[in-house]
């Protein structure tokens, strides 16, 4: 068992593009943002030009509650590069607003993960040329 | 209207030597060796080729001075075979060479292989690579249906044992393996143990298609394309691999069942169903994907794949033997594209009856696949001995 924490090594960091810049700016401000369609109301992530439900280009950025539940998980023991400390736990989180995000679980023992577990976002300052704050998720109570 | 591929046949196939490391080769040289091997297997000369698929085959086009010729840059497995067949069916080319190879691109193993590592801004920072992507799919299936690591391990042991008895497999003679051997190997990305996963290796492969009217005069028994299809949801490894990811046109076709539509189209074109398949040359990036494919293609119901693979059908001598050369777990995983052709190569060898190991007696229909749920695509090709 080991306590899961954000990665602090020289991991590959995002290079935001024109579509994703508002998302990463939100992370810098401590807010998880997603896109919502002004025509049909559906949420979209990862950042896109088109609504995932109706292909409208009429999308707005809105703040997420930052809360969700674990949809699936894995626990990695063979790191993708030596920069990653193992074990780490990639998760897919279904957010309260109905969209999905890939992240890592932190703030609990590595064997405490399960599908359906309630989680909440936190942000970790990785820095780099784009001053990146990465969203991670930790367990929460109902 | 006749069958779209009635006038097409696969007449040449060739795998070069496959190895963890092929000293003295690079991707170009091993691919060209594969190309010459496939042309020779067909009983043809380079000058008989008037169409090529793939960047490295394009180099063969130049070196052998067989241009001007038809060329496609499609390079990733079954879609390339279908495109080559379409070129012949449409009269754009008479004889098409498809060749690829990889050597020398992955020699430092501190990191996972370059083709396993995404660069996308929403996954790379979270340590994602292919094993983790596919594990997220497998874990969801376990949650929904109670699928067990034991059933996955049985799949891996079966495929690895096919490689164990194959003298041409990279891991020839490494077994035999039991499911316990798989379960006792070190964990890579839960639920996948080391032996649940594809290997990394080097090698080349190639195949030649020509007009069916000419195929009868060539060296080997022609093999026909009974049907095929490709299911893709978008770029691989850039977005969360969500089992329930759906589309707006057919909401029932979620990413967890990717390949179902391709299989439906292939079976419809062939006038066949799963029970007609004698050899399941299914792509095997991770053990779970075999369980998933049997469900996706309709061999069994949703959630029944774990029990299905434990029922005696997938082993040599079973009704639907899988991945008979050892697949990417034991035969070879030669890089970004090589292994995506090798299910087709093996399907052809099975229907010719020329396999030096695990030959399926009187095989008439082979189902060859590529891709997988974690990559958000699956391609299907049905091969047969009889001209459609």
PDB file of C-alpha atoms in Angstrom, chain B residues 34-251:
ATOM      1  CA  UNK B  34       8.968  -8.692 -46.411  1.00  0.00           C
ATOM      2  CA  UNK B  35       7.828  -7.193 -49.707  1.00  0.00           C
ATOM      3  CA  UNK B  36      10.141  -9.406 -51.751  1.00  0.00           C
ATOM      4  CA  UNK B  37       9.029 -12.407 -49.715  1.00  0.00           C
ATOM      5  CA  UNK B  38       5.348 -11.815 -50.391  1.00  0.00           C
ATOM      6  CA  UNK B  39       5.955 -11.236 -54.095  1.00  0.00           C
ATOM      7  CA  UNK B  40       7.938 -14.484 -54.282  1.00  0.00           C
ATOM      8  CA  UNK B  41       5.298 -16.355 -52.270  1.00  0.00           C
ATOM      9  CA  UNK B  42       2.788 -15.401 -54.957  1.00  0.00           C
ATOM     10  CA  UNK B  43       5.110 -16.619 -57.685  1.00  0.00           C
ATOM     11  CA  UNK B  44       5.391 -13.109 -59.069  1.00  0.00           C
ATOM     12  CA  UNK B  45       8.179 -10.659 -59.924  1.00  0.00           C
ATOM     13  CA  UNK B  46       8.382  -7.067 -58.643  1.00  0.00           C
ATOM     14  CA  UNK B  47       7.492  -5.837 -62.143  1.00  0.00           C
ATOM     15  CA  UNK B  48       4.091  -7.517 -61.804  1.00  0.00           C
ATOM     16  CA  UNK B  49       3.128  -5.049 -59.052  1.00  0.00           C
ATOM     17  CA  UNK B  50       1.216  -1.994 -60.261  1.00  0.00           C
ATOM     18  CA  UNK B  51      -0.132  -0.740 -56.958  1.00  0.00           C
ATOM     19  CA  UNK B  52       1.272  -0.308 -53.439  1.00  0.00           C
ATOM     20  CA  UNK B  53      -0.132   0.544 -50.013  1.00  0.00           C
ATOM     21  CA  UNK B  54       1.894   2.161 -47.246  1.00  0.00           C
ATOM     22  CA  UNK B  55       4.873   4.457 -47.002  1.00  0.00           C
ATOM     23  CA  UNK B  56       7.453   1.717 -46.974  1.00  0.00           C
ATOM     24  CA  UNK B  57       5.839  -0.087 -49.899  1.00  0.00           C
ATOM     25  CA  UNK B  58       6.107   3.257 -51.644  1.00  0.00           C
ATOM     26  CA  UNK B  59       9.862   3.020 -51.187  1.00  0.00           C
ATOM     27  CA  UNK B  60       9.723  -0.424 -52.791  1.00  0.00           C
ATOM     28  CA  UNK B  61       7.889   1.206 -55.683  1.00  0.00           C
ATOM     29  CA  UNK B  62      10.817   3.550 -56.213  1.00  0.00           C
ATOM     30  CA  UNK B  63      13.669   1.124 -55.611  1.00  0.00           C
ATOM     31  CA  UNK B  64      12.309  -1.506 -57.971  1.00  0.00           C
ATOM     32  CA  UNK B  65      11.392   1.143 -60.579  1.00  0.00           C
ATOM     33  CA  UNK B  66       7.907  -0.242 -61.080  1.00  0.00           C
ATOM     34  CA  UNK B  67       6.311   3.183 -61.259  1.00  0.00           C
ATOM     35  CA  UNK B  68       4.177   4.803 -62.370  1.00  0.00           C
ATOM     36  CA  UNK B  69       1.780   2.867 -60.194  1.00  0.00           C
ATOM     37  CA  UNK B  70      -1.280   3.326 -58.005  1.00  0.00           C
ATOM     38  CA  UNK B  71      -0.411   4.197 -54.397  1.00  0.00           C
ATOM     39  CA  UNK B  72      -2.264   4.595 -51.111  1.00  0.00           C
ATOM     40  CA  UNK B  73      -0.717   5.786 -47.861  1.00  0.00           C
ATOM     41  CA  UNK B  74      -3.100   3.735 -45.738  1.00  0.00           C
ATOM     42  CA  UNK B  75      -0.841   1.748 -43.462  1.00  0.00           C
ATOM     43  CA  UNK B  76      -2.586   0.368 -40.418  1.00  0.00           C
ATOM     44  CA  UNK B  77      -3.708  -3.160 -41.073  1.00  0.00           C
ATOM     45  CA  UNK B  78      -7.103  -4.304 -42.283  1.00  0.00           C
ATOM     46  CA  UNK B  79      -8.190  -0.929 -43.719  1.00  0.00           C
ATOM     47  CA  UNK B  80      -5.123  -1.085 -45.948  1.00  0.00           C
ATOM     48  CA  UNK B  81      -6.060  -4.568 -47.135  1.00  0.00           C
ATOM     49  CA  UNK B  82      -9.599  -3.433 -47.882  1.00  0.00           C
ATOM     50  CA  UNK B  83      -8.295  -0.389 -49.733  1.00  0.00           C
ATOM     51  CA  UNK B  84      -5.960  -2.504 -51.828  1.00  0.00           C
ATOM     52  CA  UNK B  85      -8.838  -4.836 -52.647  1.00  0.00           C
ATOM     53  CA  UNK B  86     -11.020  -1.876 -53.591  1.00  0.00           C
ATOM     54  CA  UNK B  87      -8.336  -0.591 -55.945  1.00  0.00           C
ATOM     55  CA  UNK B  88      -8.374  -3.910 -57.786  1.00  0.00           C
ATOM     56  CA  UNK B  89     -12.164  -4.200 -57.713  1.00  0.00           C
ATOM     57  CA  UNK B  90     -12.437  -0.675 -59.152  1.00  0.00           C
ATOM     58  CA  UNK B  91      -9.886  -1.327 -61.868  1.00  0.00           C
ATOM     59  CA  UNK B  92      -7.298   1.118 -60.502  1.00  0.00           C
ATOM     60  CA  UNK B  93      -4.673  -1.610 -60.194  1.00  0.00           C
ATOM     61  CA  UNK B  94      -4.245  -5.256 -61.107  1.00  0.00           C
ATOM     62  CA  UNK B  95      -1.786  -6.429 -58.458  1.00  0.00           C
ATOM     63  CA  UNK B  96      -1.254  -4.596 -55.175  1.00  0.00           C
ATOM     64  CA  UNK B  97       1.596  -4.990 -52.689  1.00  0.00           C
ATOM     65  CA  UNK B  98       1.114  -4.062 -49.028  1.00  0.00           C
ATOM     66  CA  UNK B  99       4.277  -4.071 -46.929  1.00  0.00           C
ATOM     67  CA  UNK B 100       5.465  -2.727 -43.629  1.00  0.00           C
ATOM     68  CA  UNK B 101       8.164  -3.328 -41.078  1.00  0.00           C
ATOM     69  CA  UNK B 102       9.735  -1.923 -37.979  1.00  0.00           C
ATOM     70  CA  UNK B 103      13.189  -2.346 -36.498  1.00  0.00           C
ATOM     71  CA  UNK B 104      15.447  -0.172 -34.424  1.00  0.00           C
ATOM     72  CA  UNK B 105      12.810   2.246 -33.179  1.00  0.00           C
ATOM     73  CA  UNK B 106      12.476   0.847 -29.647  1.00  0.00           C
ATOM     74  CA  UNK B 107      15.742  -0.229 -28.037  1.00  0.00           C
ATOM     75  CA  UNK B 108      15.699   1.759 -24.759  1.00  0.00           C
ATOM     76  CA  UNK B 109      13.137   0.099 -22.521  1.00  0.00           C
ATOM     77  CA  UNK B 110      13.042   2.466 -19.526  1.00  0.00           C
ATOM     78  CA  UNK B 111       9.867   3.901 -21.057  1.00  0.00           C
ATOM     79  CA  UNK B 112       7.141   1.905 -22.753  1.00  0.00           C
ATOM     80  CA  UNK B 113       7.307   1.634 -26.554  1.00  0.00           C
ATOM     81  CA  UNK B 114       6.808   4.882 -28.483  1.00  0.00           C
ATOM     82  CA  UNK B 115       3.667   3.581 -30.200  1.00  0.00           C
ATOM     83  CA  UNK B 116       2.056   2.954 -26.794  1.00  0.00           C
ATOM     84  CA  UNK B 117       2.464   6.514 -25.560  1.00  0.00           C
ATOM     85  CA  UNK B 118      -0.061   9.219 -26.395  1.00  0.00           C
ATOM     86  CA  UNK B 119       0.968  12.851 -26.688  1.00  0.00           C
ATOM     87  CA  UNK B 120      -2.459  14.385 -26.185  1.00  0.00           C
ATOM     88  CA  UNK B 121      -2.780  17.120 -23.565  1.00  0.00           C
ATOM     89  CA  UNK B 122      -5.664  15.432 -21.744  1.00  0.00           C
ATOM     90  CA  UNK B 123      -4.065  12.017 -21.169  1.00  0.00           C
ATOM     91  CA  UNK B 124      -0.256  12.228 -21.280  1.00  0.00           C
ATOM     92  CA  UNK B 125       0.155  13.975 -17.933  1.00  0.00           C
ATOM     93  CA  UNK B 126      -1.733  11.159 -16.236  1.00  0.00           C
ATOM     94  CA  UNK B 127       0.742   8.466 -17.191  1.00  0.00           C
ATOM     95  CA  UNK B 128      -1.455   6.870 -19.794  1.00  0.00           C
ATOM     96  CA  UNK B 129      -0.234   4.248 -22.241  1.00  0.00           C
ATOM     97  CA  UNK B 130      -1.937   1.432 -24.073  1.00  0.00           C
ATOM     98  CA  UNK B 131      -2.117  -1.006 -21.154  1.00  0.00           C
ATOM     99  CA  UNK B 132      -3.799   1.607 -18.956  1.00  0.00           C
ATOM    100  CA  UNK B 133      -6.195   2.645 -21.718  1.00  0.00           C
ATOM    101  CA  UNK B 134      -7.346  -0.940 -22.271  1.00  0.00           C
ATOM    102  CA  UNK B 135      -7.401  -1.644 -18.532  1.00  0.00           C
ATOM    103  CA  UNK B 136      -9.988   1.125 -18.045  1.00  0.00           C
ATOM    104  CA  UNK B 137     -12.239  -0.707 -20.521  1.00  0.00           C
ATOM    105  CA  UNK B 138     -11.634  -4.117 -18.958  1.00  0.00           C
ATOM    106  CA  UNK B 139     -12.298  -2.825 -15.437  1.00  0.00           C
ATOM    107  CA  UNK B 140     -15.672  -1.462 -16.489  1.00  0.00           C
ATOM    108  CA  UNK B 141     -16.606  -4.838 -17.998  1.00  0.00           C
ATOM    109  CA  UNK B 142     -15.563  -6.589 -14.787  1.00  0.00           C
ATOM    110  CA  UNK B 143     -17.773  -4.183 -12.830  1.00  0.00           C
ATOM    111  CA  UNK B 144     -20.806  -4.700 -15.043  1.00  0.00           C
ATOM    112  CA  UNK B 145     -20.606  -8.432 -15.645  1.00  0.00           C
ATOM    113  CA  UNK B 146     -18.329  -9.938 -13.026  1.00  0.00           C
ATOM    114  CA  UNK B 147     -15.693 -10.864 -15.594  1.00  0.00           C
ATOM    115  CA  UNK B 148     -12.707 -12.401 -13.809  1.00  0.00           C
ATOM    116  CA  UNK B 149      -8.935 -12.126 -14.090  1.00  0.00           C
ATOM    117  CA  UNK B 150      -8.973 -15.929 -14.343  1.00  0.00           C
ATOM    118  CA  UNK B 151     -10.924 -15.857 -17.616  1.00  0.00           C
ATOM    119  CA  UNK B 152      -8.538 -13.246 -18.996  1.00  0.00           C
ATOM    120  CA  UNK B 153      -5.579 -15.348 -17.882  1.00  0.00           C
ATOM    121  CA  UNK B 154      -7.051 -18.377 -19.646  1.00  0.00           C
ATOM    122  CA  UNK B 155      -7.147 -16.385 -22.884  1.00  0.00           C
ATOM    123  CA  UNK B 156      -3.544 -15.253 -22.447  1.00  0.00           C
ATOM    124  CA  UNK B 157      -2.331 -18.770 -21.637  1.00  0.00           C
ATOM    125  CA  UNK B 158      -4.128 -20.174 -24.695  1.00  0.00           C
ATOM    126  CA  UNK B 159      -2.578 -17.637 -27.054  1.00  0.00           C
ATOM    127  CA  UNK B 160       0.865 -17.936 -25.468  1.00  0.00           C
ATOM    128  CA  UNK B 161       0.706 -21.708 -25.816  1.00  0.00           C
ATOM    129  CA  UNK B 162      -0.048 -21.272 -29.517  1.00  0.00           C
ATOM    130  CA  UNK B 163       3.165 -19.277 -29.700  1.00  0.00           C
ATOM    131  CA  UNK B 164       5.057 -21.778 -27.552  1.00  0.00           C
ATOM    132  CA  UNK B 165       4.545 -24.484 -30.207  1.00  0.00           C
ATOM    133  CA  UNK B 166       5.189 -22.129 -33.151  1.00  0.00           C
ATOM    134  CA  UNK B 167       8.866 -22.315 -34.203  1.00  0.00           C
ATOM    135  CA  UNK B 168       8.555 -18.888 -35.837  1.00  0.00           C
ATOM    136  CA  UNK B 169       7.215 -17.106 -32.751  1.00  0.00           C
ATOM    137  CA  UNK B 170       9.474 -14.694 -30.890  1.00  0.00           C
ATOM    138  CA  UNK B 171       8.559 -16.556 -27.694  1.00  0.00           C
ATOM    139  CA  UNK B 172       8.660 -20.034 -29.220  1.00  0.00           C
ATOM    140  CA  UNK B 173       9.369 -22.632 -26.563  1.00  0.00           C
ATOM    141  CA  UNK B 174       8.805 -20.226 -23.670  1.00  0.00           C
ATOM    142  CA  UNK B 175       5.875 -22.249 -22.295  1.00  0.00           C
ATOM    143  CA  UNK B 176       3.712 -24.065 -21.809  1.00  0.00           C
ATOM    144  CA  UNK B 177       1.736 -21.577 -19.750  1.00  0.00           C
ATOM    145  CA  UNK B 178      -1.116 -22.052 -17.324  1.00  0.00           C
ATOM    146  CA  UNK B 179      -3.608 -19.423 -16.270  1.00  0.00           C
ATOM    147  CA  UNK B 180      -1.828 -19.381 -12.906  1.00  0.00           C
ATOM    148  CA  UNK B 181       1.423 -18.446 -14.639  1.00  0.00           C
ATOM    149  CA  UNK B 182      -0.359 -15.423 -16.067  1.00  0.00           C
ATOM    150  CA  UNK B 183      -1.955 -14.484 -12.739  1.00  0.00           C
ATOM    151  CA  UNK B 184       1.400 -14.828 -10.970  1.00  0.00           C
ATOM    152  CA  UNK B 185       3.262 -12.576 -13.387  1.00  0.00           C
ATOM    153  CA  UNK B 186       3.889  -9.042 -12.184  1.00  0.00           C
ATOM    154  CA  UNK B 187       1.127  -6.471 -12.467  1.00  0.00           C
ATOM    155  CA  UNK B 188       1.459  -3.911 -15.255  1.00  0.00           C
ATOM    156  CA  UNK B 189      -1.872  -2.058 -15.186  1.00  0.00           C
ATOM    157  CA  UNK B 190      -4.517  -3.685 -13.030  1.00  0.00           C
ATOM    158  CA  UNK B 191      -6.224  -5.994 -14.068  1.00  0.00           C
ATOM    159  CA  UNK B 192      -3.493  -6.774 -16.612  1.00  0.00           C
ATOM    160  CA  UNK B 193      -0.494  -8.788 -15.532  1.00  0.00           C
ATOM    161  CA  UNK B 194       2.622  -8.817 -17.664  1.00  0.00           C
ATOM    162  CA  UNK B 195       1.493 -11.991 -19.440  1.00  0.00           C
ATOM    163  CA  UNK B 196      -1.938 -10.491 -20.208  1.00  0.00           C
ATOM    164  CA  UNK B 197      -0.195  -7.933 -22.419  1.00  0.00           C
ATOM    165  CA  UNK B 198       1.296  -7.815 -25.889  1.00  0.00           C
ATOM    166  CA  UNK B 199       5.068  -7.898 -26.157  1.00  0.00           C
ATOM    167  CA  UNK B 200       7.303  -5.557 -28.129  1.00  0.00           C
ATOM    168  CA  UNK B 201       9.406  -6.901 -30.977  1.00  0.00           C
ATOM    169  CA  UNK B 202      10.671  -6.183 -34.479  1.00  0.00           C
ATOM    170  CA  UNK B 203       9.795  -7.613 -37.859  1.00  0.00           C
ATOM    171  CA  UNK B 204       8.306  -7.111 -41.284  1.00  0.00           C
ATOM    172  CA  UNK B 205       5.234  -8.396 -43.055  1.00  0.00           C
ATOM    173  CA  UNK B 206       3.675  -8.111 -46.486  1.00  0.00           C
ATOM    174  CA  UNK B 207       0.900  -9.401 -48.665  1.00  0.00           C
ATOM    175  CA  UNK B 208      -0.042  -9.309 -52.333  1.00  0.00           C
ATOM    176  CA  UNK B 209      -3.532  -9.054 -53.804  1.00  0.00           C
ATOM    177  CA  UNK B 210      -4.418  -9.544 -57.433  1.00  0.00           C
ATOM    178  CA  UNK B 211      -7.332 -10.050 -59.769  1.00  0.00           C
ATOM    179  CA  UNK B 212      -9.108 -13.323 -59.038  1.00  0.00           C
ATOM    180  CA  UNK B 213      -9.050 -14.327 -62.683  1.00  0.00           C
ATOM    181  CA  UNK B 214      -5.277 -14.328 -62.567  1.00  0.00           C
ATOM    182  CA  UNK B 215      -4.955 -15.881 -59.123  1.00  0.00           C
ATOM    183  CA  UNK B 216      -5.487 -19.448 -60.319  1.00  0.00           C
ATOM    184  CA  UNK B 217      -2.286 -19.332 -62.365  1.00  0.00           C
ATOM    185  CA  UNK B 218      -0.081 -18.361 -59.435  1.00  0.00           C
ATOM    186  CA  UNK B 219       1.982 -20.340 -56.953  1.00  0.00           C
ATOM    187  CA  UNK B 220      -0.378 -20.670 -54.003  1.00  0.00           C
ATOM    188  CA  UNK B 221      -4.047 -21.380 -53.411  1.00  0.00           C
ATOM    189  CA  UNK B 222      -5.840 -18.034 -53.585  1.00  0.00           C
ATOM    190  CA  UNK B 223      -7.707 -16.783 -50.540  1.00  0.00           C
ATOM    191  CA  UNK B 224     -10.761 -14.580 -50.962  1.00  0.00           C
ATOM    192  CA  UNK B 225     -12.193 -11.591 -49.114  1.00  0.00           C
ATOM    193  CA  UNK B 226     -15.736 -12.500 -48.092  1.00  0.00           C
ATOM    194  CA  UNK B 227     -16.421  -9.242 -46.289  1.00  0.00           C
ATOM    195  CA  UNK B 228     -14.896  -6.571 -44.169  1.00  0.00           C
ATOM    196  CA  UNK B 229     -15.601  -3.473 -42.181  1.00  0.00           C
ATOM    197  CA  UNK B 230     -13.895  -0.880 -40.060  1.00  0.00           C
ATOM    198  CA  UNK B 231     -15.307   0.748 -36.908  1.00  0.00           C
ATOM    199  CA  UNK B 232     -13.606   3.895 -35.660  1.00  0.00           C
ATOM    200  CA  UNK B 233     -14.672   6.471 -33.060  1.00  0.00           C
ATOM    201  CA  UNK B 234     -11.826   8.926 -33.583  1.00  0.00           C
ATOM    202  CA  UNK B 235      -8.136   9.226 -32.767  1.00  0.00           C
ATOM    203  CA  UNK B 236      -6.714   6.617 -30.419  1.00  0.00           C
ATOM    204  CA  UNK B 237      -5.441   7.491 -26.955  1.00  0.00           C
ATOM    205  CA  UNK B 238      -6.457  11.152 -26.929  1.00  0.00           C
ATOM    206  CA  UNK B 239      -9.804  11.024 -25.128  1.00  0.00           C
ATOM    207  CA  UNK B 240     -11.081   9.091 -22.100  1.00  0.00           C
ATOM    208  CA  UNK B 241     -11.660   5.426 -23.083  1.00  0.00           C
ATOM    209  CA  UNK B 242     -15.257   5.315 -21.868  1.00  0.00           C
ATOM    210  CA  UNK B 243     -16.975   1.920 -22.351  1.00  0.00           C
ATOM    211  CA  UNK B 244     -20.360   3.632 -22.876  1.00  0.00           C
ATOM    212  CA  UNK B 245     -19.091   6.225 -25.374  1.00  0.00           C
ATOM    213  CA  UNK B 246     -21.803   6.312 -28.011  1.00  0.00           C
ATOM    214  CA  UNK B 247     -22.590   7.980 -31.268  1.00  0.00           C
ATOM    215  CA  UNK B 248     -25.656   9.856 -32.464  1.00  0.00           C
ATOM    216  CA  UNK B 249     -26.407   7.630 -35.462  1.00  0.00           C
ATOM    217  CA  UNK B 250     -26.545   4.235 -33.728  1.00  0.00           C
ATOM    218  CA  UNK B 251     -26.678   4.905 -29.952  1.00  0.00           C
TER     219      UNK B 251
END
